CSV table of C-alpha atoms and ligand atoms in Angstrom, one decimal:
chain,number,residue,atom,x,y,z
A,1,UNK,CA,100.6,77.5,117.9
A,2,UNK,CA,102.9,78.1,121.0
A,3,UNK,CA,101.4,78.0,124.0
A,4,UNK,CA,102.4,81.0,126.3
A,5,UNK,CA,104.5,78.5,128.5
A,6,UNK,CA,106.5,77.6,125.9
A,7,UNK,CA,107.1,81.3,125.1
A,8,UNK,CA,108.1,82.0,128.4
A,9,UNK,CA,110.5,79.2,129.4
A,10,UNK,CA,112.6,80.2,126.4
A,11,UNK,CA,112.0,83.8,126.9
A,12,UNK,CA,115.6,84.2,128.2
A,13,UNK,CA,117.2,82.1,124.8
A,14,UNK,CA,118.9,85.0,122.8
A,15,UNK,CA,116.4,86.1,120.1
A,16,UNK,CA,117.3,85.0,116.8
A,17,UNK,CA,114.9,86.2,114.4
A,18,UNK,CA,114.8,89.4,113.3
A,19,UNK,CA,112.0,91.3,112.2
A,20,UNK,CA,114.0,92.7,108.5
A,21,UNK,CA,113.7,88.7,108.2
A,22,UNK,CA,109.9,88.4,108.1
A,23,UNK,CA,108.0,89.2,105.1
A,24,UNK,CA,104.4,88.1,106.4
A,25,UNK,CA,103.6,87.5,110.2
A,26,UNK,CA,101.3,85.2,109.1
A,27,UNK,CA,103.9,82.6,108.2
A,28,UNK,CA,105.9,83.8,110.7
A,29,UNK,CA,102.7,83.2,113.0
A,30,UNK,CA,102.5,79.5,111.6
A,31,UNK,CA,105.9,79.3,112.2
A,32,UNK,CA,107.8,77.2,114.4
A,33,UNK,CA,110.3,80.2,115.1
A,34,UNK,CA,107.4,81.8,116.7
A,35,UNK,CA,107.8,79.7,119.8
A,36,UNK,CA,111.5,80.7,120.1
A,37,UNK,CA,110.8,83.8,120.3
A,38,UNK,CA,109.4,87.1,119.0
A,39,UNK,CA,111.7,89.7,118.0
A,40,UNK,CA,112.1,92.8,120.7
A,41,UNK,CA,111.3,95.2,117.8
A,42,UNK,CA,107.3,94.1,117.8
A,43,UNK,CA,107.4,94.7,121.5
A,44,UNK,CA,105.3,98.1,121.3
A,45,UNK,CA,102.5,98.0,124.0
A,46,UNK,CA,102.3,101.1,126.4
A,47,UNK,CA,100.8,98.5,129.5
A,48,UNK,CA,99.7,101.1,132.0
A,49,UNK,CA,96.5,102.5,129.4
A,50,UNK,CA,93.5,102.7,131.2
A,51,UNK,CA,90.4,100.6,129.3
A,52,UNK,CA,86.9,102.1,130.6
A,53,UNK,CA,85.2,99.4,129.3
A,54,UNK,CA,81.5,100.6,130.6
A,55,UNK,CA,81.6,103.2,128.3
A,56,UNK,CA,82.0,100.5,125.0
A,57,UNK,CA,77.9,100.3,125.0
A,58,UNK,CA,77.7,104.7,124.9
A,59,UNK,CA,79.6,104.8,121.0
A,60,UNK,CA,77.0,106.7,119.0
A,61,UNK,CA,74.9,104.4,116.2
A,62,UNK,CA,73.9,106.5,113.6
A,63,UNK,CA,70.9,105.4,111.1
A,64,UNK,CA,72.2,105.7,107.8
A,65,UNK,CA,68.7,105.4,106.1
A,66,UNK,CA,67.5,108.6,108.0
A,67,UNK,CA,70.1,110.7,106.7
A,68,UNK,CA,68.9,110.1,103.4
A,69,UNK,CA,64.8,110.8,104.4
A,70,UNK,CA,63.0,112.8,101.9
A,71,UNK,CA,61.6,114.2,105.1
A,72,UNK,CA,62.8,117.3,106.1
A,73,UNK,CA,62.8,117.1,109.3
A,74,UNK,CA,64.1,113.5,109.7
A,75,UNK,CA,66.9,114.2,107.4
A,76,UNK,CA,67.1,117.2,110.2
A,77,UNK,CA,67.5,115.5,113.2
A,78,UNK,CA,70.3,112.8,111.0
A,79,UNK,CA,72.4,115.7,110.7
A,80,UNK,CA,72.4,117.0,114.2
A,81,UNK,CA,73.4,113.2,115.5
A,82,UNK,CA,76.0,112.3,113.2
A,83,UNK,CA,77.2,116.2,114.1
A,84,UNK,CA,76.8,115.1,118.0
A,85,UNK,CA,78.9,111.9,117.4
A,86,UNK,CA,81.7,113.5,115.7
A,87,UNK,CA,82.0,116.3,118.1
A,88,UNK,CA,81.7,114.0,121.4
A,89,UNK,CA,82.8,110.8,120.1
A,90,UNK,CA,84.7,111.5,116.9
A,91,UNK,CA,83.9,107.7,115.8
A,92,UNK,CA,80.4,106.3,115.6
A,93,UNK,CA,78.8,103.0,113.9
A,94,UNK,CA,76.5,103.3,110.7
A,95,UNK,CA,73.6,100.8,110.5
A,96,UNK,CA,70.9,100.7,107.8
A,97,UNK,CA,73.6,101.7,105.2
A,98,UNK,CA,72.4,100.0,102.1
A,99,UNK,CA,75.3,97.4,101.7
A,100,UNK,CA,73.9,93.7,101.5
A,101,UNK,CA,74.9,91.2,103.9
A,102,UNK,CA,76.4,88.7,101.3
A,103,UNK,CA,78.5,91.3,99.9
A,104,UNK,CA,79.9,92.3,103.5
A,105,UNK,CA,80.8,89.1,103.8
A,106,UNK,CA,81.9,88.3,100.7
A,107,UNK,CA,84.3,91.0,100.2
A,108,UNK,CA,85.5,89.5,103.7
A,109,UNK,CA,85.6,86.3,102.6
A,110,UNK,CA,87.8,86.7,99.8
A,111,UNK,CA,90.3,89.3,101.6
A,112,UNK,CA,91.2,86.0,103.6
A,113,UNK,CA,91.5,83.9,100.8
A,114,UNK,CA,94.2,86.6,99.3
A,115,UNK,CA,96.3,86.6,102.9
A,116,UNK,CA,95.9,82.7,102.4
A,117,UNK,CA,97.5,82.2,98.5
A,118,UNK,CA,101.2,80.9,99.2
A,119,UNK,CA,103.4,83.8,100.1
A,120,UNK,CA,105.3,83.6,96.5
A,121,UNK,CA,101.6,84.5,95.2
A,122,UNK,CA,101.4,87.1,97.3
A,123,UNK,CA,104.9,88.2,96.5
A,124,UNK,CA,104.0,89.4,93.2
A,125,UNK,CA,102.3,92.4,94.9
A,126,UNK,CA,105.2,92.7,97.0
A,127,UNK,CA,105.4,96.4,98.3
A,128,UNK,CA,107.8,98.5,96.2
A,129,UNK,CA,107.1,96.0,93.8
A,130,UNK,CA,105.7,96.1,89.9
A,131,UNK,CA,102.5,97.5,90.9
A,132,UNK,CA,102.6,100.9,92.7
A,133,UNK,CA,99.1,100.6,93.7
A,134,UNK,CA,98.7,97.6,94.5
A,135,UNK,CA,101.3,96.7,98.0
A,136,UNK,CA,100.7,93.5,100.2
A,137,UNK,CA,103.4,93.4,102.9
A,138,UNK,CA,103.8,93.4,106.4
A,139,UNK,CA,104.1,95.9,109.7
A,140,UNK,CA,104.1,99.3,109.1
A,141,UNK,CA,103.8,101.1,105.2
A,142,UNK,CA,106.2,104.1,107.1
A,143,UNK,CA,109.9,103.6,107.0
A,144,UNK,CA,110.1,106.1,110.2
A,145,UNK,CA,108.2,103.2,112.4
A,146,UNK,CA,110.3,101.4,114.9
A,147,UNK,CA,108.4,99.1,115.9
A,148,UNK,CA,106.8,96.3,114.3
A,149,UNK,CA,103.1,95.6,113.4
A,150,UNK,CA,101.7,91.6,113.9
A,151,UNK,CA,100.1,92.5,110.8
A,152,UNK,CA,100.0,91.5,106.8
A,153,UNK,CA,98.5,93.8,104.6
A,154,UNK,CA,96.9,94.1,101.3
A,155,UNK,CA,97.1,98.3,100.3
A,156,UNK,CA,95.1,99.0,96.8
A,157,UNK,CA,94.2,102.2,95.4
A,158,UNK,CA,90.8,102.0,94.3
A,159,UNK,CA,89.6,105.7,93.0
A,160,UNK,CA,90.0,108.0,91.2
A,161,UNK,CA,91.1,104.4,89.1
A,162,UNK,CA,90.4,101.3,90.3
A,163,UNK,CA,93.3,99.1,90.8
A,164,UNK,CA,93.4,95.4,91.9
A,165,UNK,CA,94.8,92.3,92.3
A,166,UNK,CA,94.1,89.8,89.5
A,167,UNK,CA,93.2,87.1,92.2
A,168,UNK,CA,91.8,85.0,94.2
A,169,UNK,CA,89.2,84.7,91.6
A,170,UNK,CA,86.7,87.1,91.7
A,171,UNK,CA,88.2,89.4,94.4
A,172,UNK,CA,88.6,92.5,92.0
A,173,UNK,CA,84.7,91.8,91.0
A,174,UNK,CA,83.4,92.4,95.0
A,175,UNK,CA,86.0,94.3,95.8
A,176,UNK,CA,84.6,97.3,93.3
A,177,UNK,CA,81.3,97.0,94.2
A,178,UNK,CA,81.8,97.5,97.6
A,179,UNK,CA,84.6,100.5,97.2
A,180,UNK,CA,81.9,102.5,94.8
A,181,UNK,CA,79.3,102.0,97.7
A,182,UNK,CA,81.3,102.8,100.5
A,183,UNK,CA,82.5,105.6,98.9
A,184,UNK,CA,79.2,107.0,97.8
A,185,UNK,CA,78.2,106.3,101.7
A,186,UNK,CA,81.6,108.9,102.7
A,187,UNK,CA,79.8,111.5,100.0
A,188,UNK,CA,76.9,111.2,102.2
A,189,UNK,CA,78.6,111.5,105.4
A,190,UNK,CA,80.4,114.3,104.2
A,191,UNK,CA,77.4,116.4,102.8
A,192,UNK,CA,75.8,115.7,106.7
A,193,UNK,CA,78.5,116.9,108.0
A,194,UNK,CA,79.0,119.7,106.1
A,195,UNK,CA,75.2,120.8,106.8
A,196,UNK,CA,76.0,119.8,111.0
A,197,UNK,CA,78.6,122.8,110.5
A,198,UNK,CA,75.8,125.2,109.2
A,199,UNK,CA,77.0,124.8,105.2
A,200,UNK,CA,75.5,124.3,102.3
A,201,UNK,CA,75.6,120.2,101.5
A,202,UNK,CA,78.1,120.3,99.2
A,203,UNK,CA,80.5,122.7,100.9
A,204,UNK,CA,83.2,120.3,102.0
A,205,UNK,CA,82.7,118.0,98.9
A,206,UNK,CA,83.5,120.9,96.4
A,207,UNK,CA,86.0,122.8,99.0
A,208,UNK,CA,88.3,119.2,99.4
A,209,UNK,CA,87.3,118.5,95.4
A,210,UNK,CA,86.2,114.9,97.0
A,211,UNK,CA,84.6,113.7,93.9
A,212,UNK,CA,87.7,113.2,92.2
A,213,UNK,CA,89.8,112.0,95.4
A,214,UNK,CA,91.8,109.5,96.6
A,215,UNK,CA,90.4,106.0,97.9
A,216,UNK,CA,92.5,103.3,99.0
A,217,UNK,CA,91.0,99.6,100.0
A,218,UNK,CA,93.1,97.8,103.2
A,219,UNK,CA,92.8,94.5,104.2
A,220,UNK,CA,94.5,94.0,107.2
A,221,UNK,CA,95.1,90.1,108.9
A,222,UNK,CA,96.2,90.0,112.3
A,223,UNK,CA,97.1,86.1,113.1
A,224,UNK,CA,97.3,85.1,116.8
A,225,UNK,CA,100.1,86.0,118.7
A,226,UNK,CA,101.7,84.0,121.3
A,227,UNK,CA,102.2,87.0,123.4
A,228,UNK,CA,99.4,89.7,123.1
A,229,UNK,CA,101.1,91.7,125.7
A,230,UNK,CA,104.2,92.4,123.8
A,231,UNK,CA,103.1,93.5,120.5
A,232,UNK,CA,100.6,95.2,119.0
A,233,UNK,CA,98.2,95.2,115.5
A,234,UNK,CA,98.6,98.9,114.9
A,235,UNK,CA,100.1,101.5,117.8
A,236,UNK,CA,97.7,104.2,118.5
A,237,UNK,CA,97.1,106.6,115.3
A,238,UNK,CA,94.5,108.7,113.5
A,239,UNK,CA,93.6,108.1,109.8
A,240,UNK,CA,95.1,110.1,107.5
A,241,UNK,CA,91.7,111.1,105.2
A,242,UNK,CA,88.3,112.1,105.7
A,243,UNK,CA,87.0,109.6,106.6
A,244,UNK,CA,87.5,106.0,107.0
A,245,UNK,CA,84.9,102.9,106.5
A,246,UNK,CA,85.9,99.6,108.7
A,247,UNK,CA,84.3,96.3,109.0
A,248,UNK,CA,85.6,93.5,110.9
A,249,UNK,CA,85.6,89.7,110.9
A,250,UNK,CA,84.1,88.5,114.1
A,251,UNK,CA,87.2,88.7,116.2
A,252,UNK,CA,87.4,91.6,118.6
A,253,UNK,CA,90.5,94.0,119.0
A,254,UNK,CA,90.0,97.6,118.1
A,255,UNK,CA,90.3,100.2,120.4
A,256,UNK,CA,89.4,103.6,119.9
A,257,UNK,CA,90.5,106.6,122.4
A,258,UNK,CA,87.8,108.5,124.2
A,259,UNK,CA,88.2,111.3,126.7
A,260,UNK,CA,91.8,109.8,127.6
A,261,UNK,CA,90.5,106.6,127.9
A,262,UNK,CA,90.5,103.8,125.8
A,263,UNK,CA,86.9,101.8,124.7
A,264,UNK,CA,86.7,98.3,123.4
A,265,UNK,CA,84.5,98.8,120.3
A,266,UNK,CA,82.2,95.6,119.7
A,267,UNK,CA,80.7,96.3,116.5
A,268,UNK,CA,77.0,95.7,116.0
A,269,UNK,CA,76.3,93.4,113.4
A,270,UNK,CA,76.5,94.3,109.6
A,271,UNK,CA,77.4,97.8,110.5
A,272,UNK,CA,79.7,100.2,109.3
A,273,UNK,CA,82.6,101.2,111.7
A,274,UNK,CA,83.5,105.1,110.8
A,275,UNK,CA,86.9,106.9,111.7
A,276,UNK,CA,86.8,110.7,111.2
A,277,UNK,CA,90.2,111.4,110.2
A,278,UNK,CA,93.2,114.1,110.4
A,279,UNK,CA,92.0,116.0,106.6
A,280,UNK,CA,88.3,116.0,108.2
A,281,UNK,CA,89.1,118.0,111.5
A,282,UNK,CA,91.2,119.7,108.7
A,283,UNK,CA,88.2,120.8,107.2
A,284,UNK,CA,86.1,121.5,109.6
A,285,UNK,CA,88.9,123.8,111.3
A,286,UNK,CA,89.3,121.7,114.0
A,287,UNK,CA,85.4,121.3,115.2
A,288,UNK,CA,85.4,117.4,114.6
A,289,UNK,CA,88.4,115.3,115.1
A,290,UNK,CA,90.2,112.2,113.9
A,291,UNK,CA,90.2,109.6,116.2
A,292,UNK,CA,92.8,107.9,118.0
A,293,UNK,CA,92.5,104.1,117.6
A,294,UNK,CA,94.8,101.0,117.9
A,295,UNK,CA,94.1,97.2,117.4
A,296,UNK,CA,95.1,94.8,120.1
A,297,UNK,CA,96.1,90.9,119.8
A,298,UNK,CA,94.8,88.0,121.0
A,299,UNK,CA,96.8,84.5,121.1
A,300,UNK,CA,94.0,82.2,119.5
A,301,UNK,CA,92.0,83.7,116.7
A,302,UNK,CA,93.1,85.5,113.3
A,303,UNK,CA,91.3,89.5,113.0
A,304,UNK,CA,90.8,90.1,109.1
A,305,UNK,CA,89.2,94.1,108.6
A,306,UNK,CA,88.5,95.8,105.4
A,307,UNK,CA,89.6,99.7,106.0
A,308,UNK,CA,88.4,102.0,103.2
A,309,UNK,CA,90.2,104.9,103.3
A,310,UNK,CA,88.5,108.1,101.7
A,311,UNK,CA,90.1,111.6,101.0
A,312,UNK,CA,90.7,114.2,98.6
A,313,UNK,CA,92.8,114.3,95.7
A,314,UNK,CA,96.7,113.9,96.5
A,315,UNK,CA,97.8,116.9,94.8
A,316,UNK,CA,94.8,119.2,96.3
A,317,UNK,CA,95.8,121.9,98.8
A,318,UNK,CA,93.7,121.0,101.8
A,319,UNK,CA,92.7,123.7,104.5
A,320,UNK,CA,89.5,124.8,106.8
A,321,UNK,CA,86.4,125.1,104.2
A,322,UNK,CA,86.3,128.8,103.4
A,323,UNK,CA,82.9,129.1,104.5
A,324,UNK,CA,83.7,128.6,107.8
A,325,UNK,CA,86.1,131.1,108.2
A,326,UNK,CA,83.7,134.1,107.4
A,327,UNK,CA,82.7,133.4,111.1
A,328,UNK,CA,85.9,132.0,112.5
A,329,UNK,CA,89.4,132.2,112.1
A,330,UNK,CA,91.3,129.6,110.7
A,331,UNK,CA,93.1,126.7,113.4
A,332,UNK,CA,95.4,125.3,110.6
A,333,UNK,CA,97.3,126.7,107.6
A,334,UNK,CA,96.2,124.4,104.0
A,335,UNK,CA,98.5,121.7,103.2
A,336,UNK,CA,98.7,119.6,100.0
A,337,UNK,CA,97.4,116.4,101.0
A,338,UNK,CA,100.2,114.1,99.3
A,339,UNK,CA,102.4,116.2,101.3
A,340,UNK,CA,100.5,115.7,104.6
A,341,UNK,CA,100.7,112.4,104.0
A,342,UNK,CA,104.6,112.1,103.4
A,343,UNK,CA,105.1,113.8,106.6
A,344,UNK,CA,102.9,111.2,108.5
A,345,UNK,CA,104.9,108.9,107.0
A,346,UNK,CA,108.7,110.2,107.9
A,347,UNK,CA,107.3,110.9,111.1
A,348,UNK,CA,105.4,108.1,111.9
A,349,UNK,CA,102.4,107.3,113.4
A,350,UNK,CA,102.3,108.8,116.7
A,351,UNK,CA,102.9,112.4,115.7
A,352,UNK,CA,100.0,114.1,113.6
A,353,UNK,CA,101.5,116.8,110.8
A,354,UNK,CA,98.2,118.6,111.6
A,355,UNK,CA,100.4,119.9,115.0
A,356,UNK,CA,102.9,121.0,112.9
A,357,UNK,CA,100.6,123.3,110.8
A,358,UNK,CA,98.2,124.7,113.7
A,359,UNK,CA,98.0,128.8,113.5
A,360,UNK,CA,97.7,129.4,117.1
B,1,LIG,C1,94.0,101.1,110.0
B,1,LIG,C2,93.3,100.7,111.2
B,1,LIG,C3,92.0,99.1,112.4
B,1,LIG,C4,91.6,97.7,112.4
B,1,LIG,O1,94.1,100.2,109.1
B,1,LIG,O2,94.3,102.3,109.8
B,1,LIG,O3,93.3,101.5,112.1
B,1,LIG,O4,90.9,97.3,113.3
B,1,LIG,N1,92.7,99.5,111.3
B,1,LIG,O5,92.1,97.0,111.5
B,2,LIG,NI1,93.6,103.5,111.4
């Protein structure tokens, strides 16, 4: 790997890889082109963000288990934290959420054997390629992004059908075990929610039609990079759906945005990393919002995270839960939620479409 020496003695050598040339950064990353340079297109980092770091240790924990308590007034006091840490946090950490150890780290494990088959193997997933649910590829999925992610991807839908790739061997196996439990954790979430809002449980699951919505698995590798200050994982965005389930390898890197300031987020161990996102402060007509996040680089040690990405049906007209708007007006007009997410992706990731369809 090049050392940041070697980057910067030939750091005035005109660049000669471009980034249309690369079709995984991990190659590239293993690559001895990496030490000639890095194209200008990845260089993406706003430098001057503030990171209040003392406020990593204050990101809401939530106790899955609780939520689930036969006991009324447990289940009670469940609902008004995970309501708390959406409305002042809008991210928060689930523990005690029922998935085993060995599968978390299994379904881990073979997400990096996947980046890891030869890139021809990989190639038969290619984006664009034979399988339309099923995309590995590299950078950004939107054709509006400028710049560059250091990132490969793997992009499989996994509900309403379950889609995979056919190896490494026994991949597909984990991989739906763990997106039916994550995605009844999201109902659970969602029926909390709902009741934090003063609904009936079910309000948000039957007003987004959840139960037959979209799900999409993301395994994201982010190898070292020479120089961590010129490029970024992913550039600060919210998530598209309701809500998004993230576990990490044990390298740091995510940063999510918190009154204007962004937090380091050291996950505790064997939890659940949760993103509200854009279709949930949808929903909720504006009351809990998606987060902004990014992921940073480091110049020594490959991030691998699994993303689960949760939200209703594609062609289902999405708007603030009816409900709430017999006490409130409404903040946004309904959208379709396939064509929210084709204008996220011709504007990328910066602008939200949810500014573009605010009432007042
Ligand atoms: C994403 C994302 C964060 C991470 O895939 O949308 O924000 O840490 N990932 O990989
Ligand atoms: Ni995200």
């Amino acid at each position: 790997m090049a050392s940041i020496d070697a980057l910067s003695s030939s750091s005035s050598e005109p660049q000669n890889v471009r980034a249309s040339d690369i079709s995984s950064i991990k190659t590239f990353a293993e690559s001895n082109d990496v030490v000639a340079s890095i194209p200008s297109s990845y260089h993406s980092l706003p430098h001057d963000d503030d990171v209040a770091d003392h406020l990593a240790d204050s990101i809401p924990v939530i106790d899955f288990s609780l939520l689930n308590s036969q006991d009324p007034q447990i289940h009670a006091n469940a609902v008004q934290e995970l309501g708390k840490a959406c409305q002042d946090w809008n991210f928060f950490m689930i523990i005690n959420h029922g998935i085993g150890e060995s599968m978390m780290e299994e379904v881990m494990k073979k997400s990096v054997e996947f980046h890891n088959l030869p890139l021809e193997e990989k190639e038969e997933f290619k984006d664009e390629g034979l399988f339309p649910h099923i995309r590995y590829g590299t950078g950004s999925h939107s054709q509006a992004e400028k710049a560059h992610y250091w990132r490969d991807y793997l992009r499989v839908t996994t509900f309403p059908e379950f889609h995979f790739p056919h190896k490494p061997s026994g991949f597909k196996e984990v991989a739906f075990e763990y997106s039916r439990k994550t995605r009844s954790i999201v109902r659970v979430l969602l029926q909390g929610v709902s009741e934090s809002l003063g609904l009936e449980p079910d309000a948000i699951i039957e007003s987004t039609d959840f139960d037959s919505g979209f799900q999409k698995f993301l395994a994201n590798l982010y190898p070292p990079c020479p120089r961590p200050d010129l490029a970024l994982g992913i550039p600060a965005h919210t998530d598209n759906g309701l809500f998004t389930i993230l576990t990490q390898n044990e390298i740091a890197g995510l940063q999510v945005k918190h009154d204007g300031k962004w937090i380091n987020v050291n996950p505790l161990t064997n939890c659940l990393l949760v993103f509200p996102g854009d279709q949930l402060e949808l929903v909720s007509n504006g009351r809990y919002k998606g987060i902004w996040h990014r992921v940073m680089l480091n110049d020594r040690n490959t991030r691998v995270t699994i993303a689960m990405i949760d939200g209703p049906p594609v062609e289902k007209e999405i708007g603030p839960t009816p409900k709430l708007l017999e006490k409130e007006k409404p903040l946004f007009k309904s959208i379709k939620f396939k064509d929210y997410v084709d204008l996220k992706l011709s504007k990328g990731e910066a602008r939200r479409p949810l500014d573009d369809i605010l009432l007042i």
